[in-house]
PDB file of C-alpha atoms in Angstrom:
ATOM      1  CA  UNK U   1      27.072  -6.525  86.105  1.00 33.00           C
ATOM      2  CA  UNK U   2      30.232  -8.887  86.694  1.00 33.00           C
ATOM      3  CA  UNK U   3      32.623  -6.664  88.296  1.00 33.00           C
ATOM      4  CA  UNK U   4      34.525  -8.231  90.548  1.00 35.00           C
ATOM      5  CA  UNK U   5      33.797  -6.557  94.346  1.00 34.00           C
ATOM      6  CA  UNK U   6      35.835  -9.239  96.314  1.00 34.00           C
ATOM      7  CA  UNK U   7      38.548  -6.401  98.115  1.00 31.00           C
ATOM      8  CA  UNK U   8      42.254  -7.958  98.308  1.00 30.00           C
ATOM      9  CA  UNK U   9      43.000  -9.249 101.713  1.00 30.00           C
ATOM     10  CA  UNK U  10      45.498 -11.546 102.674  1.00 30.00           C
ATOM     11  CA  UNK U  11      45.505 -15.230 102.154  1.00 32.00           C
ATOM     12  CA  UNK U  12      42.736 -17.140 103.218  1.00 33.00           C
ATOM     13  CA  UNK U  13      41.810 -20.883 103.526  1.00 35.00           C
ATOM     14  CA  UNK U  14      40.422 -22.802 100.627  1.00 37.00           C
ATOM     15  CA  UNK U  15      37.109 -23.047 101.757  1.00 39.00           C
ATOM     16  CA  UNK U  16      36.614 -18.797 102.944  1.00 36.00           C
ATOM     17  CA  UNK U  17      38.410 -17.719  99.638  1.00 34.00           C
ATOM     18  CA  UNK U  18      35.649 -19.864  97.342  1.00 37.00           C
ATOM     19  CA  UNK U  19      32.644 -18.416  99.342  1.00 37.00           C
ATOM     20  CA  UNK U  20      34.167 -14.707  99.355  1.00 34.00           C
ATOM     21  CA  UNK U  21      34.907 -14.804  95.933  1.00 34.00           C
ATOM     22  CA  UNK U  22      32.041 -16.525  94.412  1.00 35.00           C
ATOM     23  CA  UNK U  23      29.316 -13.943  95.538  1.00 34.00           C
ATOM     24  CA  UNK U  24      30.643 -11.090  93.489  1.00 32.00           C
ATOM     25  CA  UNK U  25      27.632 -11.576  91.503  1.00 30.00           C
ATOM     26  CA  UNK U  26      25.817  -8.534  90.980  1.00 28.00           C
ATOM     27  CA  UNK U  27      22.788  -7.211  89.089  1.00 26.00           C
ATOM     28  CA  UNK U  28      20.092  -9.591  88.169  1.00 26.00           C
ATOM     29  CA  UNK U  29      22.439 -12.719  88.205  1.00 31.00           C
ATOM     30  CA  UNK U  30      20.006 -15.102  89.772  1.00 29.00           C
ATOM     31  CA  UNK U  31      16.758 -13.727  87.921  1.00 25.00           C
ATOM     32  CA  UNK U  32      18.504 -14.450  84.279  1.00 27.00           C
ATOM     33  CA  UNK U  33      19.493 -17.980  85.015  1.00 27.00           C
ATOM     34  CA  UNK U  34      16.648 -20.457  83.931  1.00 26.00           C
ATOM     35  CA  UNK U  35      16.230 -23.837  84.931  1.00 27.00           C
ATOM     36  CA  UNK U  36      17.566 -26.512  82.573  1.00 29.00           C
ATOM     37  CA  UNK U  37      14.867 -28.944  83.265  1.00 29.00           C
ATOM     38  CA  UNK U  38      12.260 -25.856  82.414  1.00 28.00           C
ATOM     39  CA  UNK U  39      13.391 -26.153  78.814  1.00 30.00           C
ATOM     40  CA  UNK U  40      12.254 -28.334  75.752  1.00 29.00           C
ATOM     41  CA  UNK U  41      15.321 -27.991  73.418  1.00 31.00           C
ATOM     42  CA  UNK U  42      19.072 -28.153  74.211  1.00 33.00           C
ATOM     43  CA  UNK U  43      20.941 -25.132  73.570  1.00 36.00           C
ATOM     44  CA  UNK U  44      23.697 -22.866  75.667  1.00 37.00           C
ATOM     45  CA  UNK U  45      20.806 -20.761  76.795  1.00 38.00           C
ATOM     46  CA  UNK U  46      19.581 -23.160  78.813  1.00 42.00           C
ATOM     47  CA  UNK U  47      22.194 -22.926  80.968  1.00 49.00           C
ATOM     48  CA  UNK U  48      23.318 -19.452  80.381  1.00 50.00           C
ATOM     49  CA  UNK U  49      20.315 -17.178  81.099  1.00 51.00           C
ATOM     50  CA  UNK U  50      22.105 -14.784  78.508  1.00 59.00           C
ATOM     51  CA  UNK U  51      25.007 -14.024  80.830  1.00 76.00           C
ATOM     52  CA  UNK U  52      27.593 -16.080  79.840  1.00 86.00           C
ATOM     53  CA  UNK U  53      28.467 -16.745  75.850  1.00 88.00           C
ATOM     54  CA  UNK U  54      28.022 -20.266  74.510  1.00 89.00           C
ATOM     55  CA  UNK U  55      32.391 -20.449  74.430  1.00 88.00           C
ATOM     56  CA  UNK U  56      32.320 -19.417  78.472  1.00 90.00           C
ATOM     57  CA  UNK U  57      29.699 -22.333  78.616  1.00 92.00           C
ATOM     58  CA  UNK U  58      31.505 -24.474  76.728  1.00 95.00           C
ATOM     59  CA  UNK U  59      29.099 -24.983  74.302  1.00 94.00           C
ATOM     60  CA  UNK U  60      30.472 -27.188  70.761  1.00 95.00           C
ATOM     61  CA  UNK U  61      28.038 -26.739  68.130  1.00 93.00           C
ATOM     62  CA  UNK U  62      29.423 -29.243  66.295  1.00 94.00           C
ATOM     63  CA  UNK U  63      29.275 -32.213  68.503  1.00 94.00           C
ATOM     64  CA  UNK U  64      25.775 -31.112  70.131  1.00 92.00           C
ATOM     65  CA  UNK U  65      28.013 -31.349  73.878  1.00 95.00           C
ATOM     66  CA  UNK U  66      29.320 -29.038  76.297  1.00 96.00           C
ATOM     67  CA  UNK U  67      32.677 -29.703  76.876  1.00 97.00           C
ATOM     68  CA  UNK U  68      35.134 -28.169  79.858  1.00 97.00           C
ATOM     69  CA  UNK U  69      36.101 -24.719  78.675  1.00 94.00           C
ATOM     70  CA  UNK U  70      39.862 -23.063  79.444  1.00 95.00           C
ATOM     71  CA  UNK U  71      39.900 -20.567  82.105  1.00 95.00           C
ATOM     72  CA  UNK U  72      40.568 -16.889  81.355  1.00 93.00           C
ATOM     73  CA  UNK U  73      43.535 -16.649  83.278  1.00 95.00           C
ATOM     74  CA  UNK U  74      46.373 -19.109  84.572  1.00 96.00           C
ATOM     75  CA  UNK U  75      45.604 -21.359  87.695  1.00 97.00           C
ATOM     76  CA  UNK U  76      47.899 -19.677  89.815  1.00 96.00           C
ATOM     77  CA  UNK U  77      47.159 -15.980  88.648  1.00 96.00           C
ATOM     78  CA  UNK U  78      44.397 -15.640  91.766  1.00 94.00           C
ATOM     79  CA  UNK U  79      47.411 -16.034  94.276  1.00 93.00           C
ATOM     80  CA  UNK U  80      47.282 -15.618  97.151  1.00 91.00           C
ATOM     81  CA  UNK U  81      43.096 -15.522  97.258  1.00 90.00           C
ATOM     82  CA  UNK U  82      42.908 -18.795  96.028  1.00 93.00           C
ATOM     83  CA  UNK U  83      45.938 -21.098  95.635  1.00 96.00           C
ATOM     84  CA  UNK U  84      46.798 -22.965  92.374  1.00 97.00           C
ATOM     85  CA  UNK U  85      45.521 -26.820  93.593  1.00 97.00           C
ATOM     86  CA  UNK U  86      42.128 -25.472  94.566  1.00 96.00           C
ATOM     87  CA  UNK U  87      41.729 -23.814  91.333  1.00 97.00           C
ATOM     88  CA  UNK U  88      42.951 -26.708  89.242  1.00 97.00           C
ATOM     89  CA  UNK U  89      40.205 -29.332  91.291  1.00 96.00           C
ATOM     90  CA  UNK U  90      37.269 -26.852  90.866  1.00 95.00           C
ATOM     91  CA  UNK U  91      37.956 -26.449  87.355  1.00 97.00           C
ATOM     92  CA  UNK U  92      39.283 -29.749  86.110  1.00 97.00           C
ATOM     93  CA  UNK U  93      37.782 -32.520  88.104  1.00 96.00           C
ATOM     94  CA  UNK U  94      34.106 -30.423  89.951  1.00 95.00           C
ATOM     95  CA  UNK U  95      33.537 -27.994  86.596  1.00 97.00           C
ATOM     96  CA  UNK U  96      34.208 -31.259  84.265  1.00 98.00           C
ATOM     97  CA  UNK U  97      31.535 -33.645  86.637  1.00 97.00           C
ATOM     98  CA  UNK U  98      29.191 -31.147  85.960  1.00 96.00           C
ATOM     99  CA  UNK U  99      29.381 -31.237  82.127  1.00 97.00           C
ATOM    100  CA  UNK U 100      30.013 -34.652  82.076  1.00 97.00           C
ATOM    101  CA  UNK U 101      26.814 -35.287  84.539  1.00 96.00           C
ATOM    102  CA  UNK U 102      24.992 -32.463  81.843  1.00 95.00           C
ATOM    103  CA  UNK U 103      25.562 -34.680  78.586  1.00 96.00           C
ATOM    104  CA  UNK U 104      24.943 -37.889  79.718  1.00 94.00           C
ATOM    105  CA  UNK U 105      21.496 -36.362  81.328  1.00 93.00           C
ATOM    106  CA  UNK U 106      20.599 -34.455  78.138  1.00 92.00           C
ATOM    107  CA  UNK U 107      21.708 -38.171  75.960  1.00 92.00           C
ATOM    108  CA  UNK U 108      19.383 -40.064  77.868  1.00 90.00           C
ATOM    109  CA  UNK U 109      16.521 -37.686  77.861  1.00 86.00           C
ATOM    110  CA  UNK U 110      17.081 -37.735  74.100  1.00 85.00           C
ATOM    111  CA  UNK U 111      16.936 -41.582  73.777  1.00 85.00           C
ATOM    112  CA  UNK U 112      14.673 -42.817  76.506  1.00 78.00           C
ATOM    113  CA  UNK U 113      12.429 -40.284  77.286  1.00 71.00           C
ATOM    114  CA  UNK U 114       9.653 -40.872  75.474  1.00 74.00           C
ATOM    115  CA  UNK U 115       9.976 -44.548  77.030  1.00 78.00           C
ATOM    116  CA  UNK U 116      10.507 -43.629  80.856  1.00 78.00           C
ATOM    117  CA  UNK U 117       8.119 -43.328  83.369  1.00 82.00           C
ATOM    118  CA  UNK U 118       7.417 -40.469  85.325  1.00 84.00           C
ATOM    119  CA  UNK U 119       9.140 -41.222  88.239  1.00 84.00           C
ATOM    120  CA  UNK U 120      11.827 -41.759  85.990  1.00 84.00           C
ATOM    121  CA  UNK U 121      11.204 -38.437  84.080  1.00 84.00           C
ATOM    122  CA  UNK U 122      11.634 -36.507  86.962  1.00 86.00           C
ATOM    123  CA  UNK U 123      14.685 -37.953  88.095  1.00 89.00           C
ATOM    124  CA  UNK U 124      16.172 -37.292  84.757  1.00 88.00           C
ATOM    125  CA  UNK U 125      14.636 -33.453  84.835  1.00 88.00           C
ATOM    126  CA  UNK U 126      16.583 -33.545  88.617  1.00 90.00           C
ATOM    127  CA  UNK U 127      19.695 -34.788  87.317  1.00 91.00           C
ATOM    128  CA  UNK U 128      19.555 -32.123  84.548  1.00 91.00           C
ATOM    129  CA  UNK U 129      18.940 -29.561  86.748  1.00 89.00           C
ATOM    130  CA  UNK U 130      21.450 -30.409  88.932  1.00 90.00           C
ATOM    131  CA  UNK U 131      24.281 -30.617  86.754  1.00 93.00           C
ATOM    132  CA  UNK U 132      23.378 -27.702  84.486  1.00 92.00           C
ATOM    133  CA  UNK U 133      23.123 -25.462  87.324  1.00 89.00           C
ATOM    134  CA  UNK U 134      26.515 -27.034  88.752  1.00 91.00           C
ATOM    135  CA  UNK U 135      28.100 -26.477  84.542  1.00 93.00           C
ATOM    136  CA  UNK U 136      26.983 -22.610  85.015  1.00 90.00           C
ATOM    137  CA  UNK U 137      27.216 -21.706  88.512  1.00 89.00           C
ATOM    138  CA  UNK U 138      30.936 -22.824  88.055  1.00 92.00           C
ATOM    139  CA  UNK U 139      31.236 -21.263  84.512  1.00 93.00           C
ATOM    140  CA  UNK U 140      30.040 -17.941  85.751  1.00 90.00           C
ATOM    141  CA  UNK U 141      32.165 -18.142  89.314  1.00 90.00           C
ATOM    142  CA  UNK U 142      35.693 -18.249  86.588  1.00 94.00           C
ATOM    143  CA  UNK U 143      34.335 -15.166  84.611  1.00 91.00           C
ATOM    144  CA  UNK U 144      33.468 -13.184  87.612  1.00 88.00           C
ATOM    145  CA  UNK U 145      37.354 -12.904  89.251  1.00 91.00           C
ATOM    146  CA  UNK U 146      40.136 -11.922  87.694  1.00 92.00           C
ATOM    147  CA  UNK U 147      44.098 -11.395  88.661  1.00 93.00           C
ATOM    148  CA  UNK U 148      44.944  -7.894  90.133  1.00 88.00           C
ATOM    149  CA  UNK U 149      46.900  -7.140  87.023  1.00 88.00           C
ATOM    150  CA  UNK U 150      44.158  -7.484  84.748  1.00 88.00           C
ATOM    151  CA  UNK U 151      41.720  -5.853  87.284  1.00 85.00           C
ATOM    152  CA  UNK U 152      40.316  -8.121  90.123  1.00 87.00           C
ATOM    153  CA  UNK U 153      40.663  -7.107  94.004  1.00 83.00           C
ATOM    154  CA  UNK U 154      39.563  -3.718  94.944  1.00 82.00           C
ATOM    155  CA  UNK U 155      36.492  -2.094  96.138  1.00 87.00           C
ATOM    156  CA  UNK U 156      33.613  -1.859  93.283  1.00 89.00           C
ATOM    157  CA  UNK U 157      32.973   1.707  91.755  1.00 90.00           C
ATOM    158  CA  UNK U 158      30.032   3.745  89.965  1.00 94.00           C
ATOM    159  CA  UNK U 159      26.525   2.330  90.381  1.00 94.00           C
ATOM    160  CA  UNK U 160      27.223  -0.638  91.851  1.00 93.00           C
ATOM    161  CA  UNK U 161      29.303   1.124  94.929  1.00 95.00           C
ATOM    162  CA  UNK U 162      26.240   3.626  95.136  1.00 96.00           C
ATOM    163  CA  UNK U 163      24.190   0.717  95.312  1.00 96.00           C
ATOM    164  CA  UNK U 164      25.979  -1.169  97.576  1.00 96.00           C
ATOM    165  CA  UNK U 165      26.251   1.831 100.228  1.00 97.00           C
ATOM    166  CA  UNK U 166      22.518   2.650  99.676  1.00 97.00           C
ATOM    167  CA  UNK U 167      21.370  -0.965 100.502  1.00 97.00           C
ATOM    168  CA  UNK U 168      23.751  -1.797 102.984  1.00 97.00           C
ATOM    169  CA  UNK U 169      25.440   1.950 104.203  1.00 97.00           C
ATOM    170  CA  UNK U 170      28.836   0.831 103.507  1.00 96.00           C
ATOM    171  CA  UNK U 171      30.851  -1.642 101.783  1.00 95.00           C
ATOM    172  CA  UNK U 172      32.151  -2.912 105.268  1.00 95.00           C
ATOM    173  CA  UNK U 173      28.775  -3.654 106.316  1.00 97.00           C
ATOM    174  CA  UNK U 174      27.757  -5.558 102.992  1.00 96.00           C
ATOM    175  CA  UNK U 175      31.496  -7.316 103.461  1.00 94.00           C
ATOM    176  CA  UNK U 176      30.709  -8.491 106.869  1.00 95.00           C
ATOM    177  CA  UNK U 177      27.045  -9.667 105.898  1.00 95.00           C
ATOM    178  CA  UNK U 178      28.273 -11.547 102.938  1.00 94.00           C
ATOM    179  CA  UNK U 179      30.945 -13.208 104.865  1.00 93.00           C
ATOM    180  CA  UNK U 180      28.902 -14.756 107.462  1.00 94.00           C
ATOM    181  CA  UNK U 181      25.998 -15.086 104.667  1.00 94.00           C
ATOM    182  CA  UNK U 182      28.922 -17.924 103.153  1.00 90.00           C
ATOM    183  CA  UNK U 183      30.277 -19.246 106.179  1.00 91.00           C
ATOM    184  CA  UNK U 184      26.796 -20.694 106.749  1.00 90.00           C
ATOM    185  CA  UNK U 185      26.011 -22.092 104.591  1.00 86.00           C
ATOM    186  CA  UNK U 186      26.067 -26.347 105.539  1.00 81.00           C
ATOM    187  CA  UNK U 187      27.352 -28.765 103.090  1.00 74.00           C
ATOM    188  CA  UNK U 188      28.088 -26.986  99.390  1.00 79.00           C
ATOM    189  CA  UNK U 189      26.655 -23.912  98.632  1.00 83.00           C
ATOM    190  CA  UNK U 190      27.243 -20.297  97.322  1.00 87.00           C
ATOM    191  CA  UNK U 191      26.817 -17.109  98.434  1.00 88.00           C
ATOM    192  CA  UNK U 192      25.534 -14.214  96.142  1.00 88.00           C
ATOM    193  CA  UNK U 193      25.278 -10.024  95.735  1.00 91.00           C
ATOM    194  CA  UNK U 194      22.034 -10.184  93.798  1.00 91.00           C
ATOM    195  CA  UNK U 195      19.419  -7.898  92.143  1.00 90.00           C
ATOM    196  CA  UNK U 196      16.059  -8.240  93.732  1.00 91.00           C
ATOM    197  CA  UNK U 197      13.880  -6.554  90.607  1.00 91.00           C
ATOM    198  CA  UNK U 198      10.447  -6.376  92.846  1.00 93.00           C
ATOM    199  CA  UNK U 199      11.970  -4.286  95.748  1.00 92.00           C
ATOM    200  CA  UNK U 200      14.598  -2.785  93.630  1.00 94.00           C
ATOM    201  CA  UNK U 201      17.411  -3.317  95.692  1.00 95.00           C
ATOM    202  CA  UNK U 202      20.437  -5.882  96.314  1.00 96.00           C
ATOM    203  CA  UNK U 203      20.143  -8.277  98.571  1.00 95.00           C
ATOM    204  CA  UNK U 204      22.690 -11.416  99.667  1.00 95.00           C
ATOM    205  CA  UNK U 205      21.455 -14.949  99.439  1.00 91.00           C
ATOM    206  CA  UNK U 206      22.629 -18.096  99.671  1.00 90.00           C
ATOM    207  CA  UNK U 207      22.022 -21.291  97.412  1.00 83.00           C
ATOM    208  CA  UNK U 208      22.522 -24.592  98.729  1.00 80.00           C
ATOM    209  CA  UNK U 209      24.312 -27.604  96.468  1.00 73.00           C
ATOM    210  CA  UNK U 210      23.603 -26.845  93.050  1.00 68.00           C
ATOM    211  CA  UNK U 211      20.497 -25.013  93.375  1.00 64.00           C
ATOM    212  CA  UNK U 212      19.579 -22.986  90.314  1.00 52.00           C
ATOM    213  CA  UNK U 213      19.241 -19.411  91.473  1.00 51.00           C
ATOM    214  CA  UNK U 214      16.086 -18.812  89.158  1.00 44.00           C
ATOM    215  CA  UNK U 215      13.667 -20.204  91.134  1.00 40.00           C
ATOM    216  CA  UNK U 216      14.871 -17.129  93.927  1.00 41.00           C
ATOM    217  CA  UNK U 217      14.368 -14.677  90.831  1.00 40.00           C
TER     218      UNK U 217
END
């Protein structure tokens, strides 16, 4: 599920809007996302888990590349939650490192692999990891909000508000768990509503960096 369940409040500061708004992942979010590094051939699935489509990913076919997709709305269309500049860096100059950090990773893993040792393997694998999970942590954060016209803000509905209230009792207390959940996080990080398939219930974790949230599925 990728409803958004961030409720409209006034504005906020840059860095309290990104970690509200990023953790309205629900369902199995961090289960489906695979490791880049875990893969031996380079398609959008390695970064997508299934959850995003190769064009959210960025994914051209034709030049074997990901390349810095357009966001689904306007940069300003998530005022007052998050204003226009902080949009426009996350997207155009963190969101394009990624990718950029992604191909040049995946183009020397192509060309040198075979020839590296493994010290140097594994730094490679790292550096993959990193910025694929960074290219669809970012990817997936866009397609997750949405403007108020076009049906972001608000409280979730249906089975994920009966889920929420039976986890949590109410949306308030989820709201004031996930808040503090991303306000501590130390450096870079996210905060996420997740599916935990083995107890059956949601939970809210934190990943640190770029961490790839299957390795918590």
């Amino acid at each position: 599920m990728t409803t958004p369940i961030s409720e409209s409040v006034s504005p906020l500061d840059r860095r309290a809007a990104l970690g509200a708004l990023t953790g309205a992942v629900a369902g199995a979010a961090l289960a489906a996302a695979p490791s880049a590094s875990a893969q031996s051939s380079v398609q959008p699935s390695i970064v997508g888990g299934g959850l995003l489509t190769p064009e959210e990913l960025g994914w051209n076919s034709d030049a074997g590349e990901y390349e810095l997709p357009d966001l689904p709305y306007d940069y300003d269309e998530l005022e007052p939650v998050i204003d226009e500049q902080t949009m426009r860096i996350h997207h155009g100059k963190h969101h394009a490192g990624y990718i950029r950090g992604l191909n040049n990773a995946l183009a020397a893993a192509k060309r040198d692999g075979s020839a590296l040792g493994a010290g140097a393997v594994r730094s490679l694998m790292d550096d993959i990891t990193f910025h694929g999970s960074g290219l669809f942590n970012h990817s997936l954060f866009w397609q997750i909000m949405a403007p108020q016209n076009k049906g972001g803000g608000g409280r979730p509905d249906g089975d994920l508000a009966a889920k929420i209230n039976e986890n949590f009792g109410t949306f308030g207390t989820f709201q004031n768990l996930f808040g503090k959940a991303a306000k501590g996080v130390r450096g870079s990080g996210w905060s996420f509503l997740a599916y935990e398939p083995t107890a059956g219930r949601l939970i809210v974790t934190t990943l640190h960096n770029q961490e790839d949230g299957s390795i918590h599925g």
